[in-house]
GROMACS .gro file of C-alpha atoms in nm:
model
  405
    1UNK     CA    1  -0.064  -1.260   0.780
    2UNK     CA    2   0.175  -1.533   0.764
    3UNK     CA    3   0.493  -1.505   0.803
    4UNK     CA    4   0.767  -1.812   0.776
    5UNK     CA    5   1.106  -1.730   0.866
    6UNK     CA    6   1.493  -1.875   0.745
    7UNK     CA    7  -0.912   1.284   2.106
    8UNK     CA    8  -0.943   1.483   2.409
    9UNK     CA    9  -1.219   1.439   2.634
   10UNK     CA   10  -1.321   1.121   2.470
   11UNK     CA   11  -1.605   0.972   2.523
   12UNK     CA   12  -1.500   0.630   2.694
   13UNK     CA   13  -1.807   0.445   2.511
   14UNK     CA   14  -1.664   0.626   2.192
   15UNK     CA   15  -1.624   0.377   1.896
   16UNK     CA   16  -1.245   0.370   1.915
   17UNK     CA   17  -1.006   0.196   1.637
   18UNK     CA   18  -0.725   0.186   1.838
   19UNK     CA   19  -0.868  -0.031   2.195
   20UNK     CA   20  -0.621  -0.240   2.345
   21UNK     CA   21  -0.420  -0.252   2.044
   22UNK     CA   22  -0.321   0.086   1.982
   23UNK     CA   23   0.091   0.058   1.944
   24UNK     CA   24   0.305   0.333   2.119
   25UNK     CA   25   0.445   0.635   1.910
   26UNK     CA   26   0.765   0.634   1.736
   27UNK     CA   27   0.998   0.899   1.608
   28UNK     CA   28   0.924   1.022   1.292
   29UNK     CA   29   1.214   0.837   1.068
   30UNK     CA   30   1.263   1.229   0.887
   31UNK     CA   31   1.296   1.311   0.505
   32UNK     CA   32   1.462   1.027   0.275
   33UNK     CA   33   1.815   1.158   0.134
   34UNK     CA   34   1.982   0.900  -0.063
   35UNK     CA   35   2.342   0.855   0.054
   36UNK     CA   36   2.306   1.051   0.381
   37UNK     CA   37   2.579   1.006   0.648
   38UNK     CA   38   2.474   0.762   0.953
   39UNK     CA   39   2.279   0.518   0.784
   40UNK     CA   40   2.054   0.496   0.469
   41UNK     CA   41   1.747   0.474   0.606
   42UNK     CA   42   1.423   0.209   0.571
   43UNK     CA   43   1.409   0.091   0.182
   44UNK     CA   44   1.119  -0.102   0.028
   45UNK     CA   45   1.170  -0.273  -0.316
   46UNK     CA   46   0.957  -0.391  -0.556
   47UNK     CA   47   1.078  -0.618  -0.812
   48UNK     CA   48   0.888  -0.836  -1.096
   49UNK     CA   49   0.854  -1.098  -1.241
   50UNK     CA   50   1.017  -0.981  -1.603
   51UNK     CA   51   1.328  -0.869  -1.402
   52UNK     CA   52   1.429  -1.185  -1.194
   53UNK     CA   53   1.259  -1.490  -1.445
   54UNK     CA   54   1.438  -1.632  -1.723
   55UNK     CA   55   1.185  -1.481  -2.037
   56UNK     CA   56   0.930  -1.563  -1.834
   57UNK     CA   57   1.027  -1.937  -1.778
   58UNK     CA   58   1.087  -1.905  -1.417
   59UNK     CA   59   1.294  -1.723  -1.170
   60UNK     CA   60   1.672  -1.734  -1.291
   61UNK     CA   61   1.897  -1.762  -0.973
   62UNK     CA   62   2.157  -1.575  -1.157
   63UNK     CA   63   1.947  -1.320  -1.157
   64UNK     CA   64   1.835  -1.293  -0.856
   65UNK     CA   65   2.177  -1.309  -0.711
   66UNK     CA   66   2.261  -0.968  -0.891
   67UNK     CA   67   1.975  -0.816  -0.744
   68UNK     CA   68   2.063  -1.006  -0.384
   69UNK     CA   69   2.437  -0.857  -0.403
   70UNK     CA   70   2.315  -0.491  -0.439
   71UNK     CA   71   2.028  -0.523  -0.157
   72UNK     CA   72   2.338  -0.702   0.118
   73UNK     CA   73   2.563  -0.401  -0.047
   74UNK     CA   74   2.315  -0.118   0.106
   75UNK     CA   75   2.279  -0.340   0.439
   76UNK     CA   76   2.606  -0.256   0.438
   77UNK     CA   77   2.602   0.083   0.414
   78UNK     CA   78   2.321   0.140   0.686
   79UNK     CA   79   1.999   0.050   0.497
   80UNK     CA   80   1.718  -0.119   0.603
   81UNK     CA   81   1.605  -0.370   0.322
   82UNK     CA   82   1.248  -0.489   0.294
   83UNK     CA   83   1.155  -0.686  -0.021
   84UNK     CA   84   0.800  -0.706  -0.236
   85UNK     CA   85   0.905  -0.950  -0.526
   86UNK     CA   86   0.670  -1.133  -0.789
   87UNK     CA   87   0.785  -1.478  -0.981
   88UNK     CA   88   0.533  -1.687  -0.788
   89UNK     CA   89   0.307  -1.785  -1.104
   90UNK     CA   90   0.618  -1.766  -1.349
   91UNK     CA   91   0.809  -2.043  -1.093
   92UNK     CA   92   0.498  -2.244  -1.041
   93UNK     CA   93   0.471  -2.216  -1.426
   94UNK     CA   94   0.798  -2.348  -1.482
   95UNK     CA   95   0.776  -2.671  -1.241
   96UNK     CA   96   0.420  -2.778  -1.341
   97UNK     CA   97   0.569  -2.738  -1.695
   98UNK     CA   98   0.252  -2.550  -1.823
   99UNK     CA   99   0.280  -2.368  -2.144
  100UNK     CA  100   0.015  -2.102  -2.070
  101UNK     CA  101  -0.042  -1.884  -1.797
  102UNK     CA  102  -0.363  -2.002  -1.611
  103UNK     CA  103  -0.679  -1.813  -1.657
  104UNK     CA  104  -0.912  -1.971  -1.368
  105UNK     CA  105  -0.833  -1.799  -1.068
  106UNK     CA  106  -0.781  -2.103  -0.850
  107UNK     CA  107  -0.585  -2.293  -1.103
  108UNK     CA  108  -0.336  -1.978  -1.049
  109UNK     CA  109  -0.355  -1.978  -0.710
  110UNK     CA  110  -0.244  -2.327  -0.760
  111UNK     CA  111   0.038  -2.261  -0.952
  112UNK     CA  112   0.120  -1.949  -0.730
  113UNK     CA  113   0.141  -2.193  -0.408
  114UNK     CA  114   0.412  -2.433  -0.600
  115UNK     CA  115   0.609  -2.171  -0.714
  116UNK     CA  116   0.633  -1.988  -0.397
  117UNK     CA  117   0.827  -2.272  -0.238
  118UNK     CA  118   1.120  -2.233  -0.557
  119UNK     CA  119   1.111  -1.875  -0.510
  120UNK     CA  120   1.193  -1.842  -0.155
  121UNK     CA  121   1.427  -2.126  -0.167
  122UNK     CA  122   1.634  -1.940  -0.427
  123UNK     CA  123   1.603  -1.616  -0.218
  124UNK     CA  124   1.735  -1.798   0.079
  125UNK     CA  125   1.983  -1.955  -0.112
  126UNK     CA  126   2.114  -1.635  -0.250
  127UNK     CA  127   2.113  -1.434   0.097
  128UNK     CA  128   2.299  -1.693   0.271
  129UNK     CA  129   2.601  -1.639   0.061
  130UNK     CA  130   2.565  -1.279   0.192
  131UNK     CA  131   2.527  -1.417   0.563
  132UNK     CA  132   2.192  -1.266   0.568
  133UNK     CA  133   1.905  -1.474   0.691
  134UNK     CA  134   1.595  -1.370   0.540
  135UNK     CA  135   1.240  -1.432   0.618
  136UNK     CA  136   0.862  -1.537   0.365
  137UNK     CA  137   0.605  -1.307   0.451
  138UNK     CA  138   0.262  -1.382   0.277
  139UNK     CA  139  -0.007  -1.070   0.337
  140UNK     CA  140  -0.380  -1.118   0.279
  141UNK     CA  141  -0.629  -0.806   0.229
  142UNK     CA  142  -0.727  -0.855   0.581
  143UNK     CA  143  -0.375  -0.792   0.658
  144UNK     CA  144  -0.446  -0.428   0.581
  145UNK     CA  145  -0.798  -0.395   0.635
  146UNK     CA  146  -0.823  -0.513   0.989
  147UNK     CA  147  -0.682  -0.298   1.262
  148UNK     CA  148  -0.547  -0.577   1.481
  149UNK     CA  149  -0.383  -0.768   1.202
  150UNK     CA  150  -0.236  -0.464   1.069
  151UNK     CA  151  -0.050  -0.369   1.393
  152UNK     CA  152   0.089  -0.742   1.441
  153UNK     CA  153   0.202  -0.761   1.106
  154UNK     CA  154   0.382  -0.406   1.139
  155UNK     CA  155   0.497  -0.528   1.524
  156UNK     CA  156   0.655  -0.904   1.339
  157UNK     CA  157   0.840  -0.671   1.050
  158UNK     CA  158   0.993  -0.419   1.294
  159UNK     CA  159   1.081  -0.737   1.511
  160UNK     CA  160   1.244  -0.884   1.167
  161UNK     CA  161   1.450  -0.552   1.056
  162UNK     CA  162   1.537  -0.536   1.412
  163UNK     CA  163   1.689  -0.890   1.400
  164UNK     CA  164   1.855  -0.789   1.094
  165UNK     CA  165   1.665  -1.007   0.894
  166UNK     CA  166   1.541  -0.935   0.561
  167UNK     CA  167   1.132  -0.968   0.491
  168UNK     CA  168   1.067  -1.105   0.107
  169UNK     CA  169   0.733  -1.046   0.108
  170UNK     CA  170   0.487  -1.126  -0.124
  171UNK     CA  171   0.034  -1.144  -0.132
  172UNK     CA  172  -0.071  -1.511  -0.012
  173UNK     CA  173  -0.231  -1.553  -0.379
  174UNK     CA  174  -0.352  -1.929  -0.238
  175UNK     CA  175  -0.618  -1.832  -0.015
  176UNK     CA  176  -0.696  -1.449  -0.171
  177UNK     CA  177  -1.052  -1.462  -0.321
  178UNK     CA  178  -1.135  -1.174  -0.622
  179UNK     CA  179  -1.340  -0.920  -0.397
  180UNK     CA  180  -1.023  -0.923  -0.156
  181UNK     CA  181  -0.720  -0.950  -0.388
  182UNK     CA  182  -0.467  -0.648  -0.337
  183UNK     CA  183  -0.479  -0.679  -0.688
  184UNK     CA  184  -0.085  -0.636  -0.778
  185UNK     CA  185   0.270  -0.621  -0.588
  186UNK     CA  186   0.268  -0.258  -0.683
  187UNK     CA  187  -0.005  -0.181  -0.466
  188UNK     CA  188   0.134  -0.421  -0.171
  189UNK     CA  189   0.448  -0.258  -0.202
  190UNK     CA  190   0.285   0.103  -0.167
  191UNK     CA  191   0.084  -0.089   0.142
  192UNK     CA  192   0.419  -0.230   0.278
  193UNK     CA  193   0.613   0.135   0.234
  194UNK     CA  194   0.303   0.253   0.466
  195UNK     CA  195   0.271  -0.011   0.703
  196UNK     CA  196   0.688  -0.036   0.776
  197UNK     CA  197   0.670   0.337   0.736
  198UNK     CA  198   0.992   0.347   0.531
  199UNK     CA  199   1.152   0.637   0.373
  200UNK     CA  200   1.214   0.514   0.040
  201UNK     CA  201   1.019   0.281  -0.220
  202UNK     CA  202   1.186   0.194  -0.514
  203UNK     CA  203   0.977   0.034  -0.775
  204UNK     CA  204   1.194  -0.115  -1.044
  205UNK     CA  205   1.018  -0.207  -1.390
  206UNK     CA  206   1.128  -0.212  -1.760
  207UNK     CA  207   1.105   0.127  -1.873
  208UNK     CA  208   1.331   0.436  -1.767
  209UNK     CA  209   1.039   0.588  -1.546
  210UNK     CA  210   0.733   0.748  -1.597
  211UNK     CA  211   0.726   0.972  -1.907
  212UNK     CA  212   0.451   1.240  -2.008
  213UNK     CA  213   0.309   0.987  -2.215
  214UNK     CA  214   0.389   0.630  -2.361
  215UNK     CA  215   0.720   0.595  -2.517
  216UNK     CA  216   0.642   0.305  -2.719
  217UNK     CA  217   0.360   0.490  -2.897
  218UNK     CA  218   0.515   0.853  -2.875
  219UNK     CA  219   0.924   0.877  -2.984
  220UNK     CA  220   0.866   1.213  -2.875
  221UNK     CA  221   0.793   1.116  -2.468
  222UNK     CA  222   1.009   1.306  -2.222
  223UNK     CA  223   1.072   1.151  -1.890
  224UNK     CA  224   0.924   1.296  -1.577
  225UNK     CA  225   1.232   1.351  -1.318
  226UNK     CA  226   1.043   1.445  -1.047
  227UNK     CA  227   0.703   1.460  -0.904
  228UNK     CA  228   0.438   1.503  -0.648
  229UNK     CA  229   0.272   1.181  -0.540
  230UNK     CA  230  -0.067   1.156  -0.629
  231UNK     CA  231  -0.050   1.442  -0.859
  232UNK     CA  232  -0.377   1.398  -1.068
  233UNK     CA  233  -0.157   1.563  -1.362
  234UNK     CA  234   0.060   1.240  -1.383
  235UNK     CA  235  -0.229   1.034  -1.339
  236UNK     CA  236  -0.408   1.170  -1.662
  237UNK     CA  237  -0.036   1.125  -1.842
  238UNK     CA  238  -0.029   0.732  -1.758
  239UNK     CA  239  -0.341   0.622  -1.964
  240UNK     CA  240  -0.563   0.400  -1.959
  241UNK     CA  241  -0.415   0.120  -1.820
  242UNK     CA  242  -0.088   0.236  -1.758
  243UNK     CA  243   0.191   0.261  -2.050
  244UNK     CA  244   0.303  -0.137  -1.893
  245UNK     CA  245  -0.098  -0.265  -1.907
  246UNK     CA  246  -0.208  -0.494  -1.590
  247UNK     CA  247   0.059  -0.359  -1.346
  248UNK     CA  248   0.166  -0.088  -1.573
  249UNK     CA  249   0.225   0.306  -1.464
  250UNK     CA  250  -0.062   0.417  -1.333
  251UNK     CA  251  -0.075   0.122  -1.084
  252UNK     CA  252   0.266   0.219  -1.024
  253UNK     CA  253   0.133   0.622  -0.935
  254UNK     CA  254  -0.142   0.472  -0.748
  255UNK     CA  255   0.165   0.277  -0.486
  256UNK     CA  256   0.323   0.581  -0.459
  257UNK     CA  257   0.038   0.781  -0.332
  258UNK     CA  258   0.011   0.530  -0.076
  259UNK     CA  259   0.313   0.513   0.041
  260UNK     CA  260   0.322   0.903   0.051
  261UNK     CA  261   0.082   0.840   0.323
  262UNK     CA  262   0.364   0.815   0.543
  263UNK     CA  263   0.628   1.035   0.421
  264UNK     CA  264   0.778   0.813   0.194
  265UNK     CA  265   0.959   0.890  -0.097
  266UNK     CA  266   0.924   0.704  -0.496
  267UNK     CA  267   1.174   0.587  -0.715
  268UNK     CA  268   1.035   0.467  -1.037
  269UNK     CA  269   1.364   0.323  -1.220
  270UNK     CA  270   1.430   0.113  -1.529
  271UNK     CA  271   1.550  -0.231  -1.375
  272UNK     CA  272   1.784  -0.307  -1.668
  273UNK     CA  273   2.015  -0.001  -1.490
  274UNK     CA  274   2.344  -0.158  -1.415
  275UNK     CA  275   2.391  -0.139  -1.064
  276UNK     CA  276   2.080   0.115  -0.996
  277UNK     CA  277   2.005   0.031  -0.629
  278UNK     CA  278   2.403   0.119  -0.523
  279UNK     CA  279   2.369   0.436  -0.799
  280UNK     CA  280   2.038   0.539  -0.615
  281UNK     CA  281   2.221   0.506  -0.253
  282UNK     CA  282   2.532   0.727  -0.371
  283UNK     CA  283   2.278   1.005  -0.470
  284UNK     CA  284   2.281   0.976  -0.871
  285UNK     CA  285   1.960   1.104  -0.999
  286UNK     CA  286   1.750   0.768  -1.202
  287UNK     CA  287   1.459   0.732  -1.307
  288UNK     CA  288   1.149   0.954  -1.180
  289UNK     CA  289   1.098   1.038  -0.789
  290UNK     CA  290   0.726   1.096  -0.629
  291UNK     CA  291   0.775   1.317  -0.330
  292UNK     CA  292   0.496   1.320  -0.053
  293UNK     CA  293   0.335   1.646  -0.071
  294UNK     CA  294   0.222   1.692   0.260
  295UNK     CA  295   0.344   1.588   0.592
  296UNK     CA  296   0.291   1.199   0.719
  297UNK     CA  297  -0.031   1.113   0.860
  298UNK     CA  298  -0.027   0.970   1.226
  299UNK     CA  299  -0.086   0.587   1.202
  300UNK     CA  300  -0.425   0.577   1.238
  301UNK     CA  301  -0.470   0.792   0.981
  302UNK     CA  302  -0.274   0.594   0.750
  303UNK     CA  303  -0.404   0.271   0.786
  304UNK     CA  304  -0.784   0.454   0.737
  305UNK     CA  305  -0.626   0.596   0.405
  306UNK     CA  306  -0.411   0.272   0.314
  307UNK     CA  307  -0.767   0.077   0.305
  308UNK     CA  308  -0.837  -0.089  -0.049
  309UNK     CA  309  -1.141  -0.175  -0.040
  310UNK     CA  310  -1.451   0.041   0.181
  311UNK     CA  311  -1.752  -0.152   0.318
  312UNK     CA  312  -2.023   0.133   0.215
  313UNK     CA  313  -2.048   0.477   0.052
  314UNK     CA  314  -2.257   0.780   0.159
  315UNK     CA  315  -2.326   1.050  -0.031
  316UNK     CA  316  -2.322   1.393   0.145
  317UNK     CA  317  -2.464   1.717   0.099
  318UNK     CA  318  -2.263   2.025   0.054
  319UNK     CA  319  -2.242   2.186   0.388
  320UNK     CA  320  -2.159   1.862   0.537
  321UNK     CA  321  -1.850   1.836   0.306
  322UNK     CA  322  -1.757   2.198   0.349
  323UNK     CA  323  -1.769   2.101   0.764
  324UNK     CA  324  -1.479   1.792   0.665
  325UNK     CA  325  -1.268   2.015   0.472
  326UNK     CA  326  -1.241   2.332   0.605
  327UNK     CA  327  -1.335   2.298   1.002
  328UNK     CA  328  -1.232   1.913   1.039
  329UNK     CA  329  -1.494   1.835   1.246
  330UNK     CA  330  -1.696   1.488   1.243
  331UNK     CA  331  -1.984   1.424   1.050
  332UNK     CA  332  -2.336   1.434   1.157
  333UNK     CA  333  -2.608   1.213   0.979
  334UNK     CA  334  -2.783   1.559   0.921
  335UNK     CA  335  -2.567   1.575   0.630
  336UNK     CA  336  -2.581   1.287   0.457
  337UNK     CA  337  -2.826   1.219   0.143
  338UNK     CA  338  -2.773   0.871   0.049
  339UNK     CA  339  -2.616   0.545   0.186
  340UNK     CA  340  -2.499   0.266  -0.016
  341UNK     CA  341  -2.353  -0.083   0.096
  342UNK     CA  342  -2.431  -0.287   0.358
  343UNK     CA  343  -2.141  -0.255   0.666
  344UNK     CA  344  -2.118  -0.292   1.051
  345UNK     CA  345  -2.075  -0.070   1.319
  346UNK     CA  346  -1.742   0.047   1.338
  347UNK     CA  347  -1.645  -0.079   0.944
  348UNK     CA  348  -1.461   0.199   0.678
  349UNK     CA  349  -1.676   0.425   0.468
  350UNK     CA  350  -1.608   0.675   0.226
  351UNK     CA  351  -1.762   0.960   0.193
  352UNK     CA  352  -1.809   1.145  -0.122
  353UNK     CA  353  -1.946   1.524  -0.222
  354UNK     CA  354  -2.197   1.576  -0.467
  355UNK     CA  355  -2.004   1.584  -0.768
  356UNK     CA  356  -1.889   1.239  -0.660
  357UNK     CA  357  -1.586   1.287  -0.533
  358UNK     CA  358  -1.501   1.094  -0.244
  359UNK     CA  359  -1.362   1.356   0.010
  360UNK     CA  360  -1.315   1.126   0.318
  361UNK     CA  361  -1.334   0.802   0.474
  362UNK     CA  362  -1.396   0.667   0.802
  363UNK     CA  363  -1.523   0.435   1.080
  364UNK     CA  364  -1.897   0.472   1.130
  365UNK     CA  365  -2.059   0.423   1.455
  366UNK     CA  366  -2.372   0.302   1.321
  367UNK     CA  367  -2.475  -0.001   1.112
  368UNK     CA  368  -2.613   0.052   0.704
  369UNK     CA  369  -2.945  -0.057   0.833
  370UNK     CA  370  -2.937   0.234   1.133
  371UNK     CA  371  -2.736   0.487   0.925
  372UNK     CA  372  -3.088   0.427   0.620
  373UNK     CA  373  -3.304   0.542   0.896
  374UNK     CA  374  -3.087   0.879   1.083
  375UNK     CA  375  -2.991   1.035   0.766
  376UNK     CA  376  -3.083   1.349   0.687
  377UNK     CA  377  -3.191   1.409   1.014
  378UNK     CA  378  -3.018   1.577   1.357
  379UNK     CA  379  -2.826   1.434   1.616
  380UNK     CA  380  -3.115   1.488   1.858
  381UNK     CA  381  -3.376   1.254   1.677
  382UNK     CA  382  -3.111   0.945   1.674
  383UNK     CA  383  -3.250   0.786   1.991
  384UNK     CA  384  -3.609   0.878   1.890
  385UNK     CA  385  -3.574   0.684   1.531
  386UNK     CA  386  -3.390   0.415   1.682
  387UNK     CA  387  -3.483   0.389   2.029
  388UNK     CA  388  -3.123   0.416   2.153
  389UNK     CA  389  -2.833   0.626   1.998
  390UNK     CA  390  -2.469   0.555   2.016
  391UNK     CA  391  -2.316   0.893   1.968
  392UNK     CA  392  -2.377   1.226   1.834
  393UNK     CA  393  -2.137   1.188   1.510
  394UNK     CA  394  -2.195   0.916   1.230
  395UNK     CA  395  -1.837   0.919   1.208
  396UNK     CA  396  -1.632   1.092   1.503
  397UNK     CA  397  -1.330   1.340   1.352
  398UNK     CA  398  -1.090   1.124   1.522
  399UNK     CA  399  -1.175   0.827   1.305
  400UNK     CA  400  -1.181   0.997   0.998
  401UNK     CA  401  -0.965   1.085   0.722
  402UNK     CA  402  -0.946   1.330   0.443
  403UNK     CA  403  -0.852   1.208   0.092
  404UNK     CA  404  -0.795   1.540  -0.080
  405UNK     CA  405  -0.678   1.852   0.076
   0.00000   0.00000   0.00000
């Protein structure tokens, strides 16, 4: 990250993700009610590039200061604000005075590193005549995908909010490579929602909300009012691609089952709404809203979910999948019929059924090259095929997650 500011009878040699590191438990921050009396809660928003640049051409301060007086508005009124805005590439565009958007991906990391500087200057500019200070945080991949880095980055923006200062956060596109990319600030902003555990995400785009299918090819489309997050249904409905293409709606979907990870709450609204952030906060129904459907994961469990990118897959048999999902136990190498990837001790892997499916994920206590040579056999033969054995479990319940209930 960086940041720039303006199990019960555990084993003790037990693979375990949380080690010296493991942050102490909070109160759950309850069910998201827009306008609800003592305070508005923890909001993420997620604006882009069409909605603050000037056709493209850059970020347009006047813009931005519209969007700026609504977000010190709901500080006003109680609410936490934490920011996930695009216009790097458009503002780097702009000052470089380049026609086209770059295609080579470090040209537009290029271009992404100059315009950062214009669009947190214009940020800061804008939230000083609020008298809020605000602060540029830049998250990597590894932000999310390693443990440690993923507790200090949630320990610095719980330091910020408590500060009062507002986090504009954006991906560090300069250093991100194309295996590690988060890929678009609809997905960081689902990862943000998760990691700051807030109770509402609002992600604001050109188009009303999500509809049953795309308006600009079907007159016909109804909008969807409300949802489930992650509601396979409204997947299917978004299309290939989404109804908005790179970044489009089912990008969109996929952020909001993310963030449902820890109890947050969706808004998908139309950013061309006059005044939509204060019209959310007083309660008026915009847009579409993804509810969580089940209950928030402890924090663990969420980052295990929250986790882009896996470092291996195995392939398990039937019973062993019907042991994850019905008895939540761990899972045994007994059960598993085929490993792919090459990973670490202790790295994520999913686990999928044998329809393909992936049921689970988790941290695995032995290496690709060790896991090869156990599978398919018992616990009780580990130490005889490798002449040592770690634990019983290839991956322990307590470090493992299911992805479908």
């Amino acid at each position: 990250m960086s940041s720039q500011a303006g199990g019960e009878g555990r084993d003790e040699s037990r693979l375990d993700i949380r080690g010296d590191i493991e942050e102490p438990s909070t109160p759950s921050r309850g069910e998201y009610r827009a306008g609800r009396a003592g305070g508005g809660g923890r909001w993420v928003i997620k604006i882009g590039s069409a909605l603050i640049t000037d056709d493209g051409r850059g970020v347009d301060p006047s813009i931005i200061n519209i969007w700026v007086e609504q977000m010190a508005e709901l500080r006003r009124c109680g609410v936490e604000v934490v920011l996930v805005s695009s216009g790097s590439v458009a503002e780097g565009m702009r000052r470089l005075r380049l026609a086209r958007r770059p295609e080579a991906l470090y040209e537009l990391q290029a271009v992404a590193a100059v315009g950062q500087m214009g669009l947190a200057q214009v940020y800061e500019s804008c939230f000083q005549r609020q008298s809020t200070h605000t602060a540029q945080i830049l998250l990597t991949h590894e932000d999310f995908s390693n443990r440690g880095r993923y507790l200090n980055a949630r320990r610095t923006l719980r330091e910020l909010l408590r500060h009062r200062v507002l986090p504009v956060i954006n991906e560090n596109d300069a250093i991100a490579t194309p295996e590690i990319r988060l890929g678009d600030n609809d997905n960081l902003a689902g990862l943000v929602a998760n990691l700051v555990e807030a109770d509402l995400l609002i992600i604001l785009t050109d188009q009303p909300g999500l509809f049953d299918r795309d308006p600009r090819l079907h007159p016909e489309a109804q909008l969807i009012a409300r949802g489930k997050a992650g509601d396979p249904v409204l997947e299917a409905g978004a299309g290939e691609g989404g109804a908005l293409g790179r970044g489009g709606m089912r990008t969109k979907l996929k952020a909001a089952a993310l963030a449902a990870r820890s109890g947050t709450c969706t808004r998908i609204v139309s950013g061309r709404e006059a005044n939509v952030l204060c019209r959310l906060f007083e309660g008026e129904s915009i847009g579409t809203c993804l509810e969580p459907v089940q209950a928030p994961m402890q924090a663990r469990k969420q980052w295990l979910a929250g986790q882009l990118s896996v470092r291996g897959r195995l392939s398990i048999d039937d019973g062993a999948a019907r042991v994850l999902l019905e008895s939540g136990r761990s899972l045994l190498a007994v059960g598993v019929r085929e490993v792919a990837g090459d990973f670490a001790r202790g790295e994520v892997v999913a686990c999928f059924d044998p329809s393909g499916v992936e049921i689970a994920r988790g941290l695995v206590n032995y290496d690709a090259k060790e896991t090869r040579r156990i599978m398919g056999h018992r616990s009780e033969r580990i130490a005889e095929l490798l002449g040592y054995a770690n634990d019983p479990e290839l991956i322990h319940r307590d470090n493992l997650v299911l992805m479908i209930e």
